Short mmCIF file of N, CA and C in Angstrom, two decimals:
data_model
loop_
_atom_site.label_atom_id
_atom_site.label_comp_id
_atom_site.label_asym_id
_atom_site.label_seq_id
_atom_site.Cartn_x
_atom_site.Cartn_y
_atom_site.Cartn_z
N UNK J 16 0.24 41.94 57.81
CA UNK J 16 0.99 43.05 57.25
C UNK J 16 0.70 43.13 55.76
N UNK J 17 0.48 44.16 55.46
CA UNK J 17 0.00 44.26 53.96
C UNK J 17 1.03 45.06 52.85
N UNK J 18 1.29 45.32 51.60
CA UNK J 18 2.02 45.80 51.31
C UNK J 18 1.95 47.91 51.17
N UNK J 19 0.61 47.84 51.41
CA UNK J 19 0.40 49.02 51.99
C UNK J 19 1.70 49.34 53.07
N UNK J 20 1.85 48.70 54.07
CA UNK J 20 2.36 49.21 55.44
C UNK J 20 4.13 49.09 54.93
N UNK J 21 4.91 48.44 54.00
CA UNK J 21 5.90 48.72 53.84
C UNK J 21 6.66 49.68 52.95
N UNK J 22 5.61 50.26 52.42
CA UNK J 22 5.58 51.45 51.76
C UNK J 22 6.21 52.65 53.12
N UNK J 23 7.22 53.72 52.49
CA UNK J 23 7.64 54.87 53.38
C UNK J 23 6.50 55.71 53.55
N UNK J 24 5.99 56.29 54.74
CA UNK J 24 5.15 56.95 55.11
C UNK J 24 4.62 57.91 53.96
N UNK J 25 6.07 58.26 53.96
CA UNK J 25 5.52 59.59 52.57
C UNK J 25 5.30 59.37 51.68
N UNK J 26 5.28 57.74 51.24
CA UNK J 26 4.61 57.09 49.69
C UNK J 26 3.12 56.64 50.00
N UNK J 27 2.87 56.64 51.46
CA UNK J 27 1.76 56.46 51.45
C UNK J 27 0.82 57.97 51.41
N UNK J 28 1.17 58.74 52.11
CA UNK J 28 0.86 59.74 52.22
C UNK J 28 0.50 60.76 51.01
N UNK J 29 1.21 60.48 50.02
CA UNK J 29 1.06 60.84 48.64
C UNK J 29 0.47 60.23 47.60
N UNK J 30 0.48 58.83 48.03
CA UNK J 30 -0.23 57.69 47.20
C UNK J 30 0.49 57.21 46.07
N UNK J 31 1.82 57.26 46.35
CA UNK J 31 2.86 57.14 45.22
C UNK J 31 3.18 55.81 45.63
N UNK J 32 3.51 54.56 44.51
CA UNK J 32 4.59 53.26 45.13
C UNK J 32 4.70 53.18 43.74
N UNK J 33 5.03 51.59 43.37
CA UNK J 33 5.26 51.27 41.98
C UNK J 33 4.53 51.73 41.05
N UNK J 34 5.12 51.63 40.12
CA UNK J 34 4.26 52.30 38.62
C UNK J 34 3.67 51.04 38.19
N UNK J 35 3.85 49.86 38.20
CA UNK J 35 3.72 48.69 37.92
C UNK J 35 4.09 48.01 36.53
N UNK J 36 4.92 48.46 35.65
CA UNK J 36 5.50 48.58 34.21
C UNK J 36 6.70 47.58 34.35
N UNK J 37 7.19 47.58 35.74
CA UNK J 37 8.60 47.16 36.03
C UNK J 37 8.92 46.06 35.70
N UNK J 38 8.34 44.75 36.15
CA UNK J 38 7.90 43.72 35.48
C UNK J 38 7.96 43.06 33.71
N UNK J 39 6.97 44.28 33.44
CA UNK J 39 7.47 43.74 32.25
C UNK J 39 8.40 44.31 31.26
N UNK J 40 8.55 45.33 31.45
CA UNK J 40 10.21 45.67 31.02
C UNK J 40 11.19 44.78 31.26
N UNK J 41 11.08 44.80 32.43
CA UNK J 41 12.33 43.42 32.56
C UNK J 41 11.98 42.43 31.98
N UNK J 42 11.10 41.83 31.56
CA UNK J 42 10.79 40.39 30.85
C UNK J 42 10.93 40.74 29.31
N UNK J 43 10.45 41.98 28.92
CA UNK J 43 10.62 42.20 27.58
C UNK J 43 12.01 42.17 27.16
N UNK J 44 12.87 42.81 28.24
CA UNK J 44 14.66 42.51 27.76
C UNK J 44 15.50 41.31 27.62
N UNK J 45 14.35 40.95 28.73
CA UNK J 45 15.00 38.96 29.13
C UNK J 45 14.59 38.59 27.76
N UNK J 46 13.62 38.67 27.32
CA UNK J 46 13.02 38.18 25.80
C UNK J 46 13.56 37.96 24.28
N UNK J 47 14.29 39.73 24.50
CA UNK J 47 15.01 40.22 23.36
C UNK J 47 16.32 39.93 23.63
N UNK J 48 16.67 39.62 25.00
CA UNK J 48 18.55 39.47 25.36
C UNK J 48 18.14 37.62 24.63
N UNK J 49 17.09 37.06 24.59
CA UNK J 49 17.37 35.61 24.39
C UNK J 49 17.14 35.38 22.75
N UNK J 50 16.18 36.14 22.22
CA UNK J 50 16.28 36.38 20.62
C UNK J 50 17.71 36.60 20.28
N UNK J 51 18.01 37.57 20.58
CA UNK J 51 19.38 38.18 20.17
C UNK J 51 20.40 37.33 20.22
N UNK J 52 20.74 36.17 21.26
CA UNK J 52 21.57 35.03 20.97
C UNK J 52 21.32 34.03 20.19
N UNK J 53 20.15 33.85 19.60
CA UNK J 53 19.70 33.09 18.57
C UNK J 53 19.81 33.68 17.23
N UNK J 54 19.48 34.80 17.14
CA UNK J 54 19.73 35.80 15.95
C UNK J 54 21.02 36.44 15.56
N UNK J 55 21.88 36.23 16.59
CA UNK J 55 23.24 36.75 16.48
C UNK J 55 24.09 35.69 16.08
N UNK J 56 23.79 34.16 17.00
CA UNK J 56 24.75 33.03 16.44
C UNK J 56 24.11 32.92 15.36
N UNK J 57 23.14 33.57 14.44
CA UNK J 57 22.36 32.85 12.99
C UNK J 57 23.68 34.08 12.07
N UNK J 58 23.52 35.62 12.67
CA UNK J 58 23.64 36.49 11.86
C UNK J 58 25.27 35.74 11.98
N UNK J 59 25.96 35.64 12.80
CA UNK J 59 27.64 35.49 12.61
C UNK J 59 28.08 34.52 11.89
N UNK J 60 27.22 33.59 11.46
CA UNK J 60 27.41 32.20 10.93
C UNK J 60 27.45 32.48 9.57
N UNK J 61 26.14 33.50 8.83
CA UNK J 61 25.67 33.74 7.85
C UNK J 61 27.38 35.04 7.41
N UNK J 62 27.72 35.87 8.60
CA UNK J 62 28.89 36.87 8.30
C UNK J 62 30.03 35.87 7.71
N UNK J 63 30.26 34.79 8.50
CA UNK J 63 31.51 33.97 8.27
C UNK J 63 31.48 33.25 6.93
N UNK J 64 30.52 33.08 6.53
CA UNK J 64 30.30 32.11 5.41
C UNK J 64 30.74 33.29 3.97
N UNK J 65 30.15 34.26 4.33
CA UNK J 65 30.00 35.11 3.48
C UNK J 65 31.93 35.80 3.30
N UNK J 66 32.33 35.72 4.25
CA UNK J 66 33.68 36.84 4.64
C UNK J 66 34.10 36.93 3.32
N UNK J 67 34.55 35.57 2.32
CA UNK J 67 35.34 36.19 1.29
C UNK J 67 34.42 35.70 -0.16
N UNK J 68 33.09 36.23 0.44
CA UNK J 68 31.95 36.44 -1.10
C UNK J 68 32.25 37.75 -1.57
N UNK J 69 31.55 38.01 -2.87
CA UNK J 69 31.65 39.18 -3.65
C UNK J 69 30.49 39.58 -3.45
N UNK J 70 29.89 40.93 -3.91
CA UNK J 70 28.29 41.19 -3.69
C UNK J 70 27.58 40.37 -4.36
N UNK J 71 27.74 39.67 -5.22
CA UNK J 71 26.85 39.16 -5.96
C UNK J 71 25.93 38.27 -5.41
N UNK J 72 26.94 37.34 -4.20
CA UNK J 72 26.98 36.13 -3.71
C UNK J 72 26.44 36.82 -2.64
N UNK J 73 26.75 37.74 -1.94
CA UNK J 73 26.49 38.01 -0.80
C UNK J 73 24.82 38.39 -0.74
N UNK J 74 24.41 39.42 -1.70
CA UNK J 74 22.87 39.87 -2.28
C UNK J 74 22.19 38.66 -2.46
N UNK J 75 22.59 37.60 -3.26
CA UNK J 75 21.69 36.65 -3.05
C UNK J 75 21.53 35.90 -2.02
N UNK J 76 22.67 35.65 -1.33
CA UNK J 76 21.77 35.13 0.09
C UNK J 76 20.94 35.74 0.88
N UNK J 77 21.08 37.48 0.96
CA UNK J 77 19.97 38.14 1.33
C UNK J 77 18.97 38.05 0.66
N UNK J 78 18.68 38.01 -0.05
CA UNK J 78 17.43 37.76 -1.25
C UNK J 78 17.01 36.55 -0.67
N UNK J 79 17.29 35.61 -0.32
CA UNK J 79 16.62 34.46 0.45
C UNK J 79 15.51 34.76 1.35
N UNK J 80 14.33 34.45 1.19
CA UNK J 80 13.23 35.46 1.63
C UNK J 80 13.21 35.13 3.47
N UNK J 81 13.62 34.15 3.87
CA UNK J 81 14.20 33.66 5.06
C UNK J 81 15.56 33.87 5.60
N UNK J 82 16.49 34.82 4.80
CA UNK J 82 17.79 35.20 5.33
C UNK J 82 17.36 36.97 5.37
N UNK J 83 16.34 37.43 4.55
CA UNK J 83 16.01 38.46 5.07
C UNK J 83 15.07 38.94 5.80
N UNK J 84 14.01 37.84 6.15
CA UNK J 84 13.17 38.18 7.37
C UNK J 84 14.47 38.14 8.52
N UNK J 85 14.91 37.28 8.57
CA UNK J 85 15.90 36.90 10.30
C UNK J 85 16.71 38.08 10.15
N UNK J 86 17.49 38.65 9.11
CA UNK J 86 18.18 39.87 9.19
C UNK J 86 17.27 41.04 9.86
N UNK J 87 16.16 41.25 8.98
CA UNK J 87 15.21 42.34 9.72
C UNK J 87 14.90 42.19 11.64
N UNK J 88 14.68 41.02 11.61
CA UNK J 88 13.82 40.34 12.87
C UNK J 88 15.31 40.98 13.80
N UNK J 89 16.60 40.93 13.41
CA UNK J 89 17.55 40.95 14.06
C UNK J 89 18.02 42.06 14.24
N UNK J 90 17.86 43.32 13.06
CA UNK J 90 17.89 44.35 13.86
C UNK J 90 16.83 45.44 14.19
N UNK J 91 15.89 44.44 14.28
CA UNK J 91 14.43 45.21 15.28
C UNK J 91 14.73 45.12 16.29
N UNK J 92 15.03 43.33 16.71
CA UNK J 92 15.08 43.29 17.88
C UNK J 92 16.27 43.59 18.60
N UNK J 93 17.29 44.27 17.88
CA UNK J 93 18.37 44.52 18.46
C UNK J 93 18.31 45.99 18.71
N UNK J 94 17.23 46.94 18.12
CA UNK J 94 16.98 48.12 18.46
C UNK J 94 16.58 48.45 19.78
N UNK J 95 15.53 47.54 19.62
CA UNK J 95 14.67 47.55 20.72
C UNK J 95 15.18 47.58 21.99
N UNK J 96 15.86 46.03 22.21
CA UNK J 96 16.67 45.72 23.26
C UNK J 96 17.74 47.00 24.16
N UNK J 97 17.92 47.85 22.47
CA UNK J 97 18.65 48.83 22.99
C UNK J 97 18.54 49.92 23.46
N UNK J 98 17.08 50.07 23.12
CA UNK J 98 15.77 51.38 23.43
C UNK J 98 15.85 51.21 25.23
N UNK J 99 15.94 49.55 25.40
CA UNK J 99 14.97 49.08 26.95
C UNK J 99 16.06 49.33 27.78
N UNK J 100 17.08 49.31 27.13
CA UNK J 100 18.54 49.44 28.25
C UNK J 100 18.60 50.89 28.76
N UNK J 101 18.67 51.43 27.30
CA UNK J 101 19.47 52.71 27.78
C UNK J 101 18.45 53.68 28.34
N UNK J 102 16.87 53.25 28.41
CA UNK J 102 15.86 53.63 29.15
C UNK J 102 16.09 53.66 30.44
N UNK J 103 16.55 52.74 30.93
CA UNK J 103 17.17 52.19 32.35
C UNK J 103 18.09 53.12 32.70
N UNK J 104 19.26 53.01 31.47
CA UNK J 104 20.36 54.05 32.51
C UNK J 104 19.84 55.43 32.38
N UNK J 105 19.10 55.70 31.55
CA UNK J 105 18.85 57.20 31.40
C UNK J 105 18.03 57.56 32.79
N UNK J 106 17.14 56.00 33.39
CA UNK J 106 16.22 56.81 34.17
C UNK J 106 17.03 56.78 35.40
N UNK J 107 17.95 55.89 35.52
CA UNK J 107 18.73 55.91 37.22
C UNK J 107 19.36 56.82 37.22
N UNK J 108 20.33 57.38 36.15
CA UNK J 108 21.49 58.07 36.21
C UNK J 108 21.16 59.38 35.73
N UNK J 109 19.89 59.91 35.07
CA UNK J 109 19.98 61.37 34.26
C UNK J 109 18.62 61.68 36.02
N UNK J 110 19.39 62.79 36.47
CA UNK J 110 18.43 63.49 37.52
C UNK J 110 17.62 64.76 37.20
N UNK J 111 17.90 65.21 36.05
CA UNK J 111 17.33 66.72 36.11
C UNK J 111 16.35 66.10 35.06
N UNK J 112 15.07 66.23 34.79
CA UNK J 112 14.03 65.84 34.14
C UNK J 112 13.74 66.17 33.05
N UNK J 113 14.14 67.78 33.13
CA UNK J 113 13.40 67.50 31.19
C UNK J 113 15.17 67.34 30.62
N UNK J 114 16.11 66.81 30.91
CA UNK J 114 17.28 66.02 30.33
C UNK J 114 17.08 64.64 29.77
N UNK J 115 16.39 64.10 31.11
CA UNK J 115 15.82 62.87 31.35
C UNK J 115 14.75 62.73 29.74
N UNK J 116 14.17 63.48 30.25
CA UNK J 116 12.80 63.69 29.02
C UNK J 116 13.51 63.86 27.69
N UNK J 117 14.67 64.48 27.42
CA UNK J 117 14.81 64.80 26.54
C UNK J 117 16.00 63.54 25.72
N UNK J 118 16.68 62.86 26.68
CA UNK J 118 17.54 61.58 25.78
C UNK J 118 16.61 60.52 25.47
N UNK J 119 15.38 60.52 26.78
CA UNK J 119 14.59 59.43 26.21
C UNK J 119 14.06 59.38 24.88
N UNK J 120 13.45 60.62 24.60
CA UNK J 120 13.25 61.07 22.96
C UNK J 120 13.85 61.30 22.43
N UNK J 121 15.10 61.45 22.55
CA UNK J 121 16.27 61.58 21.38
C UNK J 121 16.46 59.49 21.36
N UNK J 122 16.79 58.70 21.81
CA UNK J 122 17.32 57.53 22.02
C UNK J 122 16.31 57.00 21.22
N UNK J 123 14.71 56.97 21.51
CA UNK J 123 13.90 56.69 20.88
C UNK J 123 13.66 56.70 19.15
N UNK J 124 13.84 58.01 19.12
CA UNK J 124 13.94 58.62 17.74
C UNK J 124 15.30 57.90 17.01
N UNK J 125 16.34 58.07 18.00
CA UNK J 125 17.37 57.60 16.46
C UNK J 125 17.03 56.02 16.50
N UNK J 126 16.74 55.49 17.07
CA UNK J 126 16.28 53.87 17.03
C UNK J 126 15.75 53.55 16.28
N UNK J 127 14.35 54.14 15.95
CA UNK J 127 13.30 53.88 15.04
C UNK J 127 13.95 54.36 13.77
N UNK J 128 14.43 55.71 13.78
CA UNK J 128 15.69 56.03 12.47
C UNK J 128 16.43 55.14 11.78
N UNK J 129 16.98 54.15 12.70
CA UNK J 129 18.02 53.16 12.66
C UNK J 129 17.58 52.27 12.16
N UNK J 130 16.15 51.40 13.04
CA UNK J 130 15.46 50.43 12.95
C UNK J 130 14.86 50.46 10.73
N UNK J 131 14.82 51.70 10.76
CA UNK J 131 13.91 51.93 9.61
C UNK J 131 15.17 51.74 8.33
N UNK J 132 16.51 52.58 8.43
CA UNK J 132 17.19 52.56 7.49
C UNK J 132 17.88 51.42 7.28
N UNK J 133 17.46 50.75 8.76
CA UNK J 133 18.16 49.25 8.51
C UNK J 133 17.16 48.05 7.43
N UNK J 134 15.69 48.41 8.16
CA UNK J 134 15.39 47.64 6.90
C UNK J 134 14.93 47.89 5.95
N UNK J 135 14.92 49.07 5.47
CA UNK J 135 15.10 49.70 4.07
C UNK J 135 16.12 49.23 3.27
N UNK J 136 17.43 48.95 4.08
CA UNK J 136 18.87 48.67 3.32
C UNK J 136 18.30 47.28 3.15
N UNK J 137 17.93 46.54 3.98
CA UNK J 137 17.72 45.30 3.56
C UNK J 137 16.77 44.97 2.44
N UNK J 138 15.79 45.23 2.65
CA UNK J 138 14.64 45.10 1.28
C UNK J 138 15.38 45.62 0.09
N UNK J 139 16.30 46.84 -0.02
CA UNK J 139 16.92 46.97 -1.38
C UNK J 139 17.41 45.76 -1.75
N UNK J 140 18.56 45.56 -0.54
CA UNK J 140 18.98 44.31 -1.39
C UNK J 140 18.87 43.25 -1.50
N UNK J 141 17.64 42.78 -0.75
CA UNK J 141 17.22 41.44 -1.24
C UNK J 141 15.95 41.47 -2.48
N UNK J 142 15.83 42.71 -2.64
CA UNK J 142 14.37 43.17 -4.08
C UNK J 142 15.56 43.78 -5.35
N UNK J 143 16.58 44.05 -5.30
CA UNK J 143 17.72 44.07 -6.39
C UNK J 143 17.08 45.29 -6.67
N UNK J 144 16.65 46.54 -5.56
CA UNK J 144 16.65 47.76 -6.29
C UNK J 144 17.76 48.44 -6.31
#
């Protein structure tokens, strides 16, 4: 039995089955869901310490050229993670297509928006512009 034959007639018939992407989407989330607990117990540790700093105190620990890579690293990868999700629900749950088509590129867009003003904010303030 081959995986040809458990395919529905009409997927064969059309030549349609997996896209084959599936895979690693899911591994790319597993990836970023396991960054993100490493980067999140770093970022909450770094929040707590900070709770009753002033900016002064607070800017220079970002200025730590290693408290602001992991800040960046953290909300890339927390964009991302969030790009891969809501990809998912958009594709199970949105049925009419160019809707579909159209949150995926909206979701996309404000991400990279996000992704960008986030580390823009950061480089200001760890470069004291």
């Amino acid at each position: 039995m081959s995986a040809n034959d458990l395919r529905h007639p009409i997927k064969r018939a059309r030549g349609l089955g997996s896209a084959q992407s599936g895979v690693g989407h899911w591994w790319t989330q597993r990836v970023t869901a396991v960054a993100l607990i490493a980067l999140g117990l770093w970022f909450l540790v770094m929040v707590l310490r900070l709770a009753h700093s002033d900016y002064e105190t607070a800017r220079a620990v970002v200025a730590k050229p290693w408290n602001a890579i992991l800040l960046i690293a953290f909300m890339l990868t927390m964009f991302w993670h969030a790009v891969l999700g809501l990809q998912v629900v958009i594709e199970d749950y949105v049925h009419t297509r160019w809707k579909e088509v159209s949150l995926l590129v909206l979701v996309k867009f404000l991400a990279v928006l996000g992704a960008l003003v986030g580390v823009l904010a950061v480089l200001r303030v760890a470069l004291g512009a």
